[in-house]
Coordinates of C-alpha atoms and ligand atoms in Angstrom, one line a residue:
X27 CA 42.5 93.7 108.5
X28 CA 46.2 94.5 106.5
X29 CA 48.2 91.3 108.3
X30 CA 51.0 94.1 109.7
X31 CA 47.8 95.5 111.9
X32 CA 46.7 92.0 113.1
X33 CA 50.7 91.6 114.3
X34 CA 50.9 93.9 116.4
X35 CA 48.7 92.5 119.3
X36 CA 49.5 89.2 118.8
X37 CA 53.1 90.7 119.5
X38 CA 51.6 91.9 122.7
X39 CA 49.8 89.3 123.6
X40 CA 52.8 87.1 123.4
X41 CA 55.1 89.9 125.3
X42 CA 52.4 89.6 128.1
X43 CA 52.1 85.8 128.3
X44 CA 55.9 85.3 127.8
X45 CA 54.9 82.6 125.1
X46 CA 53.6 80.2 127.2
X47 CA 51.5 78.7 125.0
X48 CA 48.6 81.4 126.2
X49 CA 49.2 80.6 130.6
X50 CA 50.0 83.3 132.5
X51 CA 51.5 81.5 135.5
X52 CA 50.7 84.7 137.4
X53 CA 48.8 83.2 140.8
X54 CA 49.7 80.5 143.7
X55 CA 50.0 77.2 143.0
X56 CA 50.6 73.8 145.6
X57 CA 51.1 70.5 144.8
X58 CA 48.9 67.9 143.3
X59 CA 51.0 65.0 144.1
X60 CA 54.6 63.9 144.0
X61 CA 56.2 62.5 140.4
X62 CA 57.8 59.2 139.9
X63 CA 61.6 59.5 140.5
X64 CA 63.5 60.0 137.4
X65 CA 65.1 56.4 136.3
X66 CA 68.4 56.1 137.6
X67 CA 72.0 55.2 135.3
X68 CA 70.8 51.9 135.2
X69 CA 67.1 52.8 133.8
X70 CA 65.6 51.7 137.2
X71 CA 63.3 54.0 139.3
X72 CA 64.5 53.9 143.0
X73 CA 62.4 52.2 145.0
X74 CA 60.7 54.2 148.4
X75 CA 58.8 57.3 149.0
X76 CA 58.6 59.4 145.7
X77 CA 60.1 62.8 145.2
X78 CA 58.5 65.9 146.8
X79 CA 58.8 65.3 150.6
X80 CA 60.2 68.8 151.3
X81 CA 57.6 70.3 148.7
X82 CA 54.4 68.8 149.7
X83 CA 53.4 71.6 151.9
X84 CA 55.1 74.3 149.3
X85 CA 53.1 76.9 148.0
X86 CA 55.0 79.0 144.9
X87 CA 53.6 82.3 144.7
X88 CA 54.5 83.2 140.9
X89 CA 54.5 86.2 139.0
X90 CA 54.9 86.6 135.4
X91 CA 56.2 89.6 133.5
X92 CA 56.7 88.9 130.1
X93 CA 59.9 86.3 130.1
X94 CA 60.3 86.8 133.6
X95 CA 58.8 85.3 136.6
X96 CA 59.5 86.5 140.0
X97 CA 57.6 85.3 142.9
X98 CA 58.1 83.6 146.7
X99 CA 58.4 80.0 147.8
X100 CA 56.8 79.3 150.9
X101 CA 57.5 75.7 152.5
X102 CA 57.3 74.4 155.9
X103 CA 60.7 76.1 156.6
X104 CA 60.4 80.2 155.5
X105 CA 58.8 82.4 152.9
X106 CA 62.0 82.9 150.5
X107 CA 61.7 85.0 147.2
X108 CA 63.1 83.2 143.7
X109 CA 65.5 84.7 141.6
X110 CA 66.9 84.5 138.1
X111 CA 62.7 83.3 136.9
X112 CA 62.5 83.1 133.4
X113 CA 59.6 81.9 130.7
X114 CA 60.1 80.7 127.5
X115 CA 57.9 78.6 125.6
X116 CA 56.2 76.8 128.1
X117 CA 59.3 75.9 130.0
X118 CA 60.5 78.1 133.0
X119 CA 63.1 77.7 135.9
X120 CA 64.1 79.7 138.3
X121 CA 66.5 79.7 141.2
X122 CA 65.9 79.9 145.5
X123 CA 69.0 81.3 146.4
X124 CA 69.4 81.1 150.6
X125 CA 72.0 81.1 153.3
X126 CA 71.7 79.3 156.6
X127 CA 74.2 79.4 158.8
X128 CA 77.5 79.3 157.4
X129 CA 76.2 77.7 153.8
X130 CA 75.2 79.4 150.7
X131 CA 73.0 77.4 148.6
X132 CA 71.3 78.0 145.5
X133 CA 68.6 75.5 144.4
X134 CA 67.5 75.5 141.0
X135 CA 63.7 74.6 139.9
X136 CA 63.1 73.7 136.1
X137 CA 59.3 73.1 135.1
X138 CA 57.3 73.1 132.0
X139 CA 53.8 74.2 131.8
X140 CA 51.1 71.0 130.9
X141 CA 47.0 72.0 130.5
X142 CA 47.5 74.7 133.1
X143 CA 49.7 72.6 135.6
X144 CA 53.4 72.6 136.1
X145 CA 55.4 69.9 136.1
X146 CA 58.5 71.2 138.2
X147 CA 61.5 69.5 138.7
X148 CA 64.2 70.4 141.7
X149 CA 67.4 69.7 142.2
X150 CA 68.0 70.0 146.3
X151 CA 71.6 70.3 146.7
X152 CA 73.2 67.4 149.0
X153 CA 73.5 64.2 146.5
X154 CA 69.3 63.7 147.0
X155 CA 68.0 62.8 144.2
X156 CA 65.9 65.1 141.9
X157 CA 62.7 65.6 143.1
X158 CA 59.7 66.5 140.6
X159 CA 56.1 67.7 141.7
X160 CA 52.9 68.7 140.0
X161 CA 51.7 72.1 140.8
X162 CA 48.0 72.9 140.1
X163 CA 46.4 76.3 140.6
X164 CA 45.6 76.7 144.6
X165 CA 42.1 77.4 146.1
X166 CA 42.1 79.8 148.8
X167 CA 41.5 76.8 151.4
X168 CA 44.3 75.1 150.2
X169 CA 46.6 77.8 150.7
X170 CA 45.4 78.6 153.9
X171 CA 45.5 74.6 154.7
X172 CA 49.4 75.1 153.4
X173 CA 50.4 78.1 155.0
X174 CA 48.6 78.0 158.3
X175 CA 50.8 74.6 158.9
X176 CA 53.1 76.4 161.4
X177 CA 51.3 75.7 164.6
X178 CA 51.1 78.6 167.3
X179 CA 54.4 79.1 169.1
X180 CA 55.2 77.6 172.6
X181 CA 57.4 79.5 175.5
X182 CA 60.4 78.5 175.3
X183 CA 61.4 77.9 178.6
X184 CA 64.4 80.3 180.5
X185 CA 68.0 79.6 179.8
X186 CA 69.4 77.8 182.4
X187 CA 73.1 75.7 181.6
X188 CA 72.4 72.4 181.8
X189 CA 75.5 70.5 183.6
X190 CA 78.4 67.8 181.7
X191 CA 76.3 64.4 182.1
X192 CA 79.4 62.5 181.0
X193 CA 78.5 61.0 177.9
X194 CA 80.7 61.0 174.4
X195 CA 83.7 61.6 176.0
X196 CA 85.7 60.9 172.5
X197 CA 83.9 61.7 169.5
X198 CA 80.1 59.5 168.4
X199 CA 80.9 57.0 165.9
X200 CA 78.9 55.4 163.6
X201 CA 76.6 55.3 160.4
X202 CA 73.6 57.3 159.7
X203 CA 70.8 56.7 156.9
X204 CA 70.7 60.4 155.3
X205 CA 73.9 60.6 153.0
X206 CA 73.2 57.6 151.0
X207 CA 69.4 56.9 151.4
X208 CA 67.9 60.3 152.1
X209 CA 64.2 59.7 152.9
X210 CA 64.4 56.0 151.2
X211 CA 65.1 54.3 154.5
X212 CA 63.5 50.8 156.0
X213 CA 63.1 48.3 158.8
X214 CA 64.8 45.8 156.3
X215 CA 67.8 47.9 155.6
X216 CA 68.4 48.8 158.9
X217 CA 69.4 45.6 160.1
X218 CA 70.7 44.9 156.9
X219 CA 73.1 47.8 157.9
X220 CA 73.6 46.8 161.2
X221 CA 74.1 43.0 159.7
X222 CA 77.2 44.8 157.7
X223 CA 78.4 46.8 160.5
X224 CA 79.3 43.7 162.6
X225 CA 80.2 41.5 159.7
X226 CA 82.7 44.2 158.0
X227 CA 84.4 44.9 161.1
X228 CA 83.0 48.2 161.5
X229 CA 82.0 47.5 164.7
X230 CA 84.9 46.3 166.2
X231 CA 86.4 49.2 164.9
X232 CA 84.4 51.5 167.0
X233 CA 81.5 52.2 164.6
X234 CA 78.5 51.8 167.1
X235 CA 76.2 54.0 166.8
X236 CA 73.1 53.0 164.4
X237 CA 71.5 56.3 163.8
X238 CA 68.2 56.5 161.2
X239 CA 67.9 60.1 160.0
X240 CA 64.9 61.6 158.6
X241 CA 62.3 59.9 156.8
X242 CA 60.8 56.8 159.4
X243 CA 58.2 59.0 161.0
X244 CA 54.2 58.5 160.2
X245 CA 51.4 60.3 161.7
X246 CA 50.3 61.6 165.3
X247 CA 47.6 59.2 166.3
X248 CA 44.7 61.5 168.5
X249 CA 46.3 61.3 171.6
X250 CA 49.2 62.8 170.0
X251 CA 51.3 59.6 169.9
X252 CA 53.7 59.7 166.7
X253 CA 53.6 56.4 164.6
X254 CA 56.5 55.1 162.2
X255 CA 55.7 54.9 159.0
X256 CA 55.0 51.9 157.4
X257 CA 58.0 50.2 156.6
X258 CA 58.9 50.8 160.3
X259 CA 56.6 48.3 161.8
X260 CA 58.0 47.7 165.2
X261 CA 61.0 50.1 166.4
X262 CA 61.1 48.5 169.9
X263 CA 61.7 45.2 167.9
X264 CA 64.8 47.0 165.9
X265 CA 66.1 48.4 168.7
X266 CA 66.1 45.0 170.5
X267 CA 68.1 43.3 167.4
X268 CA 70.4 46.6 167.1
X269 CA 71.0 45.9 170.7
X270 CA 71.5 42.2 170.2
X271 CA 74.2 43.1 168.3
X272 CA 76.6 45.0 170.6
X273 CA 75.2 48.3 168.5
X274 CA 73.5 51.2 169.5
X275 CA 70.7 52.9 167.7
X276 CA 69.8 56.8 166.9
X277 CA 66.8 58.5 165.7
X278 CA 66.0 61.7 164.0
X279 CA 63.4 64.4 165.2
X280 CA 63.1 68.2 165.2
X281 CA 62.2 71.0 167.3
X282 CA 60.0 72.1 164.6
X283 CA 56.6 71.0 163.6
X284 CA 58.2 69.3 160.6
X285 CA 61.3 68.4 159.4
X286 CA 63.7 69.3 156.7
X287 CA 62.5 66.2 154.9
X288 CA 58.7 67.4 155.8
X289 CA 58.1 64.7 158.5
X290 CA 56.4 65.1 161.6
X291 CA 58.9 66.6 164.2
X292 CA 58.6 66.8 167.8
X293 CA 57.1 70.2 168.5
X294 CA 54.3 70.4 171.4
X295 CA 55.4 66.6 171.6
X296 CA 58.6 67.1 173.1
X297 CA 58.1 64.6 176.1
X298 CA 56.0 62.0 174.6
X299 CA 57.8 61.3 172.2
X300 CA 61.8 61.2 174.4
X301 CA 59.4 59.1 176.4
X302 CA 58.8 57.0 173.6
X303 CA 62.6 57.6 172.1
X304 CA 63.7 55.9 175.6
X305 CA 61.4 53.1 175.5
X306 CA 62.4 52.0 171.7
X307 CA 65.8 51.6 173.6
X308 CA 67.2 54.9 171.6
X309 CA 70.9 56.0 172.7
X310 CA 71.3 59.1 169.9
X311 CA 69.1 62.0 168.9
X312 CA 69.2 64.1 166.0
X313 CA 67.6 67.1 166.3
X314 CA 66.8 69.0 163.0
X315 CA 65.8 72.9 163.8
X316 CA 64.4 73.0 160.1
X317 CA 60.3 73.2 160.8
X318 CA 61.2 75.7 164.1
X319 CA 62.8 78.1 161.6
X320 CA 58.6 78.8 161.1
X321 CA 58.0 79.2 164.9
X322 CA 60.9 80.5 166.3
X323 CA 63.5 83.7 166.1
X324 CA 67.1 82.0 165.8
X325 CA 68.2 84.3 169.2
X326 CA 65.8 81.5 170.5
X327 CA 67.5 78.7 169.7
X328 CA 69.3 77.7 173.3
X329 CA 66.2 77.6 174.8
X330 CA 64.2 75.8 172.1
X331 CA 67.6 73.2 172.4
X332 CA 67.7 73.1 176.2
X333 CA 63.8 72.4 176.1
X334 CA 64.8 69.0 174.7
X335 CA 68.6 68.3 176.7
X336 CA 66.5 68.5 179.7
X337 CA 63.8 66.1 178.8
X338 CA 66.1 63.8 177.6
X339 CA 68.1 63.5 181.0
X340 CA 64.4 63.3 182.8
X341 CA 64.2 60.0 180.2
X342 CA 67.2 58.4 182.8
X343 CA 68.3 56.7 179.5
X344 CA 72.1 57.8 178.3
X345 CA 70.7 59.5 174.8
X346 CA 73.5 61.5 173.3
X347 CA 71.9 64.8 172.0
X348 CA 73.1 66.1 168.5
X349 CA 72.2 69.7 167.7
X350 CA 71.8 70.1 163.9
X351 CA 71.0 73.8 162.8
X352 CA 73.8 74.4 160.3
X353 CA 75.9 76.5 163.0
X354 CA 73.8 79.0 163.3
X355 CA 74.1 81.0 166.5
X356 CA 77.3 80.7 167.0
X357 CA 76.0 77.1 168.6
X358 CA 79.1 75.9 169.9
X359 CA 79.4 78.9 172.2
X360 CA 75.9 77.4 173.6
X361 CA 75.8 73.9 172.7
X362 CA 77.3 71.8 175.5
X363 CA 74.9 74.3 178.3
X364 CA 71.9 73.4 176.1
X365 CA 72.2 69.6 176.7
X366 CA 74.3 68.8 173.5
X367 CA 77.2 66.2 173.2
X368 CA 77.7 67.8 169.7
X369 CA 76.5 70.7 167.1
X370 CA 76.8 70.8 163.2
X371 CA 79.2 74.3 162.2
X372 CA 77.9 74.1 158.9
X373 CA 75.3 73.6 156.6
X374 CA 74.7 70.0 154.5
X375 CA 77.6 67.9 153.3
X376 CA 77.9 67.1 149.5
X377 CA 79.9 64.1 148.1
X378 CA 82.6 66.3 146.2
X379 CA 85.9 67.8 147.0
X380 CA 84.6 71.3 147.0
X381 CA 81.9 70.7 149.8
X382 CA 84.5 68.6 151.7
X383 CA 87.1 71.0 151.6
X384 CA 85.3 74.0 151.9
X385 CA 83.9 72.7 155.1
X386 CA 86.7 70.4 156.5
X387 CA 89.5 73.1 155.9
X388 CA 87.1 76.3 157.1
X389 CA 87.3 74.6 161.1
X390 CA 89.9 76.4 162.1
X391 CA 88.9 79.1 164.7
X392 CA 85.9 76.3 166.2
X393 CA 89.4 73.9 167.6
X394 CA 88.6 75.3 171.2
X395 CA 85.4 75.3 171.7
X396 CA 86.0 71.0 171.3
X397 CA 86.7 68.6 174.1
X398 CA 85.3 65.7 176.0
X399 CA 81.5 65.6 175.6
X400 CA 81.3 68.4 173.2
X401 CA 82.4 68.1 169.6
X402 CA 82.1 70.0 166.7
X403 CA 80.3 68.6 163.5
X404 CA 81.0 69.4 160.5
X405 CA 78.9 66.9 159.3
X406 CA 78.6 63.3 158.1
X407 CA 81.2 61.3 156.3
X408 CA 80.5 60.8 152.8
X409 CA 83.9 58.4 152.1
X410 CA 83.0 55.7 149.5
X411 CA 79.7 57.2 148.1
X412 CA 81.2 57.6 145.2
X413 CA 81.8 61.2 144.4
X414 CA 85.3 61.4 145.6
X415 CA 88.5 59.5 144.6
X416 CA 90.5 57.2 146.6
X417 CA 92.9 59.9 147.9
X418 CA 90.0 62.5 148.3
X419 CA 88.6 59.7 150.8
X420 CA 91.7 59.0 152.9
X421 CA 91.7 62.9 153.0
X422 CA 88.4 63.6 154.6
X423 CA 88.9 60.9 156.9
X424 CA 92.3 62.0 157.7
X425 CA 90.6 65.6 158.5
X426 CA 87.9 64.6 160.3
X427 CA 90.0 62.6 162.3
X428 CA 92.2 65.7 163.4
X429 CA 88.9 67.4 163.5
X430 CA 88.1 65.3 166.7
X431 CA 84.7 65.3 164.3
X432 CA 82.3 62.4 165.0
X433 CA 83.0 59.4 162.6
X434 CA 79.3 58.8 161.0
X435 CA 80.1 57.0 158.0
X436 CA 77.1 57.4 155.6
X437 CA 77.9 55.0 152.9
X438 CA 76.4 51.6 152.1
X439 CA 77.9 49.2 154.3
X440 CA 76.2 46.5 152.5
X441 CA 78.2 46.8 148.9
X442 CA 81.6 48.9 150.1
X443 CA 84.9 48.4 148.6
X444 CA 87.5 46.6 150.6
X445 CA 89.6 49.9 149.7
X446 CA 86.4 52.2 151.4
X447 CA 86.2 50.0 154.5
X448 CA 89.7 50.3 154.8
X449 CA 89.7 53.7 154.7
X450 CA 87.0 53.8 157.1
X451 CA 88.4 51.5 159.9
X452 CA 92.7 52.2 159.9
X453 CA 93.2 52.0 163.2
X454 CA 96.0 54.2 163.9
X455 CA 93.8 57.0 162.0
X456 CA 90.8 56.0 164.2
X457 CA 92.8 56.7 167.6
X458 CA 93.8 60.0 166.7
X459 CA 90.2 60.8 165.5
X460 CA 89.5 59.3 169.2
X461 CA 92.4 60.1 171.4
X462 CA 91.9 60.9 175.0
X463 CA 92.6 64.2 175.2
X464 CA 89.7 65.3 173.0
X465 CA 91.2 68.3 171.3
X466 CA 90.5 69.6 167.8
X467 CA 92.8 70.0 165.2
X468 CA 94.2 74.3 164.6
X469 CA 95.7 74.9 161.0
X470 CA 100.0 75.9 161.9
X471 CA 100.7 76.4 158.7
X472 CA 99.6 77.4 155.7
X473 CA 101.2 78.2 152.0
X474 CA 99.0 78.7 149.2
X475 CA 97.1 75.6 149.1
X476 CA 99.4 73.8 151.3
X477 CA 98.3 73.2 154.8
X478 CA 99.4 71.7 157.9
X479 CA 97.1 71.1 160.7
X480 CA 98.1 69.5 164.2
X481 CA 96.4 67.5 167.0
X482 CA 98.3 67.2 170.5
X483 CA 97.4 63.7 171.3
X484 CA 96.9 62.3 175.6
X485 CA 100.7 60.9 175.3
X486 CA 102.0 63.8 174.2
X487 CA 102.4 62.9 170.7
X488 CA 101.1 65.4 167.8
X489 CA 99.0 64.1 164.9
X490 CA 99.6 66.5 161.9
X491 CA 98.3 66.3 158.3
X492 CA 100.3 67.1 155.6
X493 CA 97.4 68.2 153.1
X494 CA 98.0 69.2 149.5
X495 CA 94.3 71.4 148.7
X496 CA 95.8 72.4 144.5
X497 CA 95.7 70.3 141.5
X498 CA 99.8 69.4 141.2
X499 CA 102.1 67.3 143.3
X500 CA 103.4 69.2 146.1
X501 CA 106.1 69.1 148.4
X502 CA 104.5 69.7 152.3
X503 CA 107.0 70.7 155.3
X504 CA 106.2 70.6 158.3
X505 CA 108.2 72.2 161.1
X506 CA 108.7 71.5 164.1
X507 CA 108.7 75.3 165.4
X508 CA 104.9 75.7 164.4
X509 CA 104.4 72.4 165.9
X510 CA 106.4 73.2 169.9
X511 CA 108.3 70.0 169.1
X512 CA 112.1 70.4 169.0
X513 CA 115.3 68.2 167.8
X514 CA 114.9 64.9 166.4
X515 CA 111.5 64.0 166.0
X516 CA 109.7 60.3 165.3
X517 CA 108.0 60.6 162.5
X518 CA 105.2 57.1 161.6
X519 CA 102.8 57.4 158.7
X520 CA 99.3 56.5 159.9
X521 CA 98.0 55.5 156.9
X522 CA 101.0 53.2 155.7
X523 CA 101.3 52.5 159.2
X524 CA 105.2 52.8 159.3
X525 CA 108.2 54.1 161.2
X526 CA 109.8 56.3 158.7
X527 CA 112.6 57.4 161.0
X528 CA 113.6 60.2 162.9
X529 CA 114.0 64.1 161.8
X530 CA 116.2 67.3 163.2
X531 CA 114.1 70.8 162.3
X532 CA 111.1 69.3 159.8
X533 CA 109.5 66.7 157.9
X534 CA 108.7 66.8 154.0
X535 CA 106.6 64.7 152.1
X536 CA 105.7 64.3 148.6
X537 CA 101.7 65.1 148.8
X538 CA 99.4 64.1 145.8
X539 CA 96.6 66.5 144.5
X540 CA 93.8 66.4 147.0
X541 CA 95.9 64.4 149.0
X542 CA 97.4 64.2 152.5
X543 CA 100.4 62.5 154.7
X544 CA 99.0 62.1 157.8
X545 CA 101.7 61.1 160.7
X546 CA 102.2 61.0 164.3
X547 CA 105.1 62.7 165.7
X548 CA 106.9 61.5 168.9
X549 CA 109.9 64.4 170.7
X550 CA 112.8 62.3 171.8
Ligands
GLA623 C1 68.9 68.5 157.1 C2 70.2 67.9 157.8 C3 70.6 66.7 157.1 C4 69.5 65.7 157.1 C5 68.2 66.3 156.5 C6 67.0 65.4 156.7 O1 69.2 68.9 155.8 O2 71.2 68.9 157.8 O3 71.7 66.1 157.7 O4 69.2 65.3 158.4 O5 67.9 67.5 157.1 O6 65.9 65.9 156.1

């Protein structure tokens, strides 16, 4: 054969295979088992569970056309199609692209094809750390092991508005495990936490609440009791020495079947495990919709909520009830009648500017649905994790704390800064966060990216932020017509924690890039 013949279908062939060294990846694939964690900076691999949680139960449905690959992931969450698939070589990647709630997320997936397996690496916005899996060709019985997960739905029961039980009437503080450890969480470093917390002064400061998010949960036993895992050996014992120490402790759970971290969550198991919740001495509950989003229409969310406010008052322990579905549903319309002492109003929390002021500036129209007993949440602190700079942390705390938001910190309390715990525990920041009155924070002015936002404190002070969102020293005013204040005004600088003298009309300040003046004003 002339060689210009014998090109031509090996130019198809390639075409067809999109060069992947001869695989079509055409087909469904699960995975095999989880990858080490990549090595960190310092050429360690993290310690704990190994990547893949979320993607143990995945099943990619792939199909190649040439160069591109389209296809649908289906996890313990939803079926969602992947975009922007491409094949070259044996390398591919493509992208989930999803919205829940209020967030817009796209995840990208990069893989490379070994001896008809995929090595797939994924980077799950959020600060987690990348997680990479081995996908193998699925039997049918593995799919159907995969996809038949979702367990058959359960009633919901009718809406009925559950009544203010009194608890959280200023915002939850605390610390909680998921910003900083993810699914990498212990027995050990729990107290090790709540060591810190008393030792740093967090405590005394107000932080209480000990909450471990996702990631301590094990197995149903046959009588449908839900084990920890194993490096939870004994939570009653945990709760006994969180206790001990003047702190309270919080756990994690979901309506679902599983959680966003693919844990065992509390559907079916709803009572047991409060039962149980109560008995370990819990005070706070997390509650992750996540798994239900496989069970359940979103319209049913209420009910699915209230299933669990009402259990946990049956409990007779004080548990305060967090709501965590990314503000779907227009939840805090709902939240407080469905049992819950707070909501999230948006989707995850990242440890950069954008993600903080994306979400902590976009609060706005949410300031009345806040008060005593139900809060807003837009989500967990991230201050000293890293990704921000020292102004960008006094500014998230200064905005959470007009936000009336609870205070989680989610940082590690074991190695902080003297700088981050400072930030974290000013006190005259800390009472406006928790003033009396309980009222969010409303935006009264706004130019370009200069903002003012204003809190009417119990005393009749007003807490207003001076906040500076561009990239240049700015000059921020605020007035005292957007503020009802009038004449000569006391003005004192929360963070420097200073008079700076009275004012006729308005206040200025110098603000720094990403920065804010936050002060307390006092009519004469
Ligand atoms: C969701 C929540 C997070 C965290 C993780 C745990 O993403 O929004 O705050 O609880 O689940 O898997």
């Amino acid at each position: 054969m002339k060689p210009g013949r014998m090109l031509l279908p090996l130019l198809l062939l390639a075409v067809a295979v999109g060069c992947t060294g001869g695989t079509d990846l055409t087909g469904k694939w699960v995975v095999e088992k989880a990858l080490p964690l990549p090595a960190g900076p310092d050429g360690e691999t993290p310690e704990g569970p190994p990547g893949g949680g979320p993607l143990m139960e995945a099943v990619f449905d792939l199909r190649q056309d040439g160069a591109a690959l389209t296809g649908v992931l289906g996890t313990h969450m939803f079926d969602q199609p992947i975009s922007d698939g491409t094949v070259e070589g044996d390398e591919l990647a493509f992208v989930m692209k999803m919205e829940i709630g209020t967030q817009r997320m796209e995840i990208p997936f990069n893989g490379k094809v070994v001896d008809d397996k995929i090595e797939l690496t994924v980077q799950v916005p959020g600060g987690m750390p990348p997680m990479t899996v081995l996908l193998k060709r699925a039997t049918d019985e593995e799919i159907l092991a995969r996809a038949g997960t979702a367990p058959e739905r359960i009633e919901p029961p009718e809406i009925q508005p559950l009544a203010d039980d009194g608890l959280a009437r200023t915002p939850p503080m605390g610390w909680n495990s998921w910003n900083c450890f993810h699914l990498d969480i212990s027995d050990a470093m729990i107290r090790e936490i709540a060591d810190a917390m008393v030792e740093s002064g967090m405590r005394d400061a107000g932080y209480v609440y000990l909450n471990i998010d996702d990631g301590w949960q094990g197995e149903r036993d046959p009588d449908g009791v839900l084990h920890p895992n194993e490096r939870f050996p004994d939570m009653k014992a945990l709760g006994d020495y969180v206790h001990g120490l003047g702190l309270k402790l919080g756990i994690y759970s979901s309506p679902g079947h599983r959680t966003c971290g693919n844990q065992v969550g509390s559907f079916g198991h709803e009572e047991q495990d409060a039962r149980m919740f109560a008995e370990w001495g819990i005070d706070y509950i997390k509650y992750d919709w996540c798994g239900a989003f496989r069970i359940y229409e979103n319209h049913e969310m209420q009910a699915v909520y209230q299933k669990m406010g009402t259990i946990l008052r049956e409990t007779g322990r004080p548990i305060v009830y967090s709501l965590c579905q990314y503000g779907m549903e227009e939840v805090w319309k709902w939240g407080p009648d469905a049992g819950g002492h707070l909501w999230r109003t948006t989707g995850d929390i990242g440890d950069h500017w954008k993600s903080i002021s994306e979400i902590g500036f976009n609060q706005h129209a949410l300031a009345e649905f806040a008060g005593p007993g139900r809060w807003n949440d837009p989500d967990m602190l991230e201050v000293g994790n890293g990704g921000l700079t020292p102004t960008e942390d006094r500014t998230h705390m200064s905005l959470w704390s007009l936000l009336a938001a609870p205070l989680l910190a989610g940082n590690d309390l074991r190695s902080m800064s003297p700088e981050t715990l400072e930030v974290l525990t000013n006190p005259e920041v800390i009472a406006i966060n928790q003033d009396p009155l309980g009222r969010q924070a409303r935006r009264v002015a706004q130019d370009g990216e200069l903002e003012v936002w204003a809190k009417p404190l119990a005393d009749g002070r007003v807490a207003a932020g001076l906040f500076n969102r561009g990239e240049e020293p700015a000059s921020v005013t605020a007035r005292w017509a957007d503020l009802e204040l009038a004449g000569k005004v006391g003005v004192r600088d929360a963070w420097a924690k200073k008079d700076l003298g009275a004012f006729a009309d308005e206040f200025t300040a110098e603000v720094e890039p990403h920065g804010v003046v936050l002060v307390v004003l006092k009519g004469q």
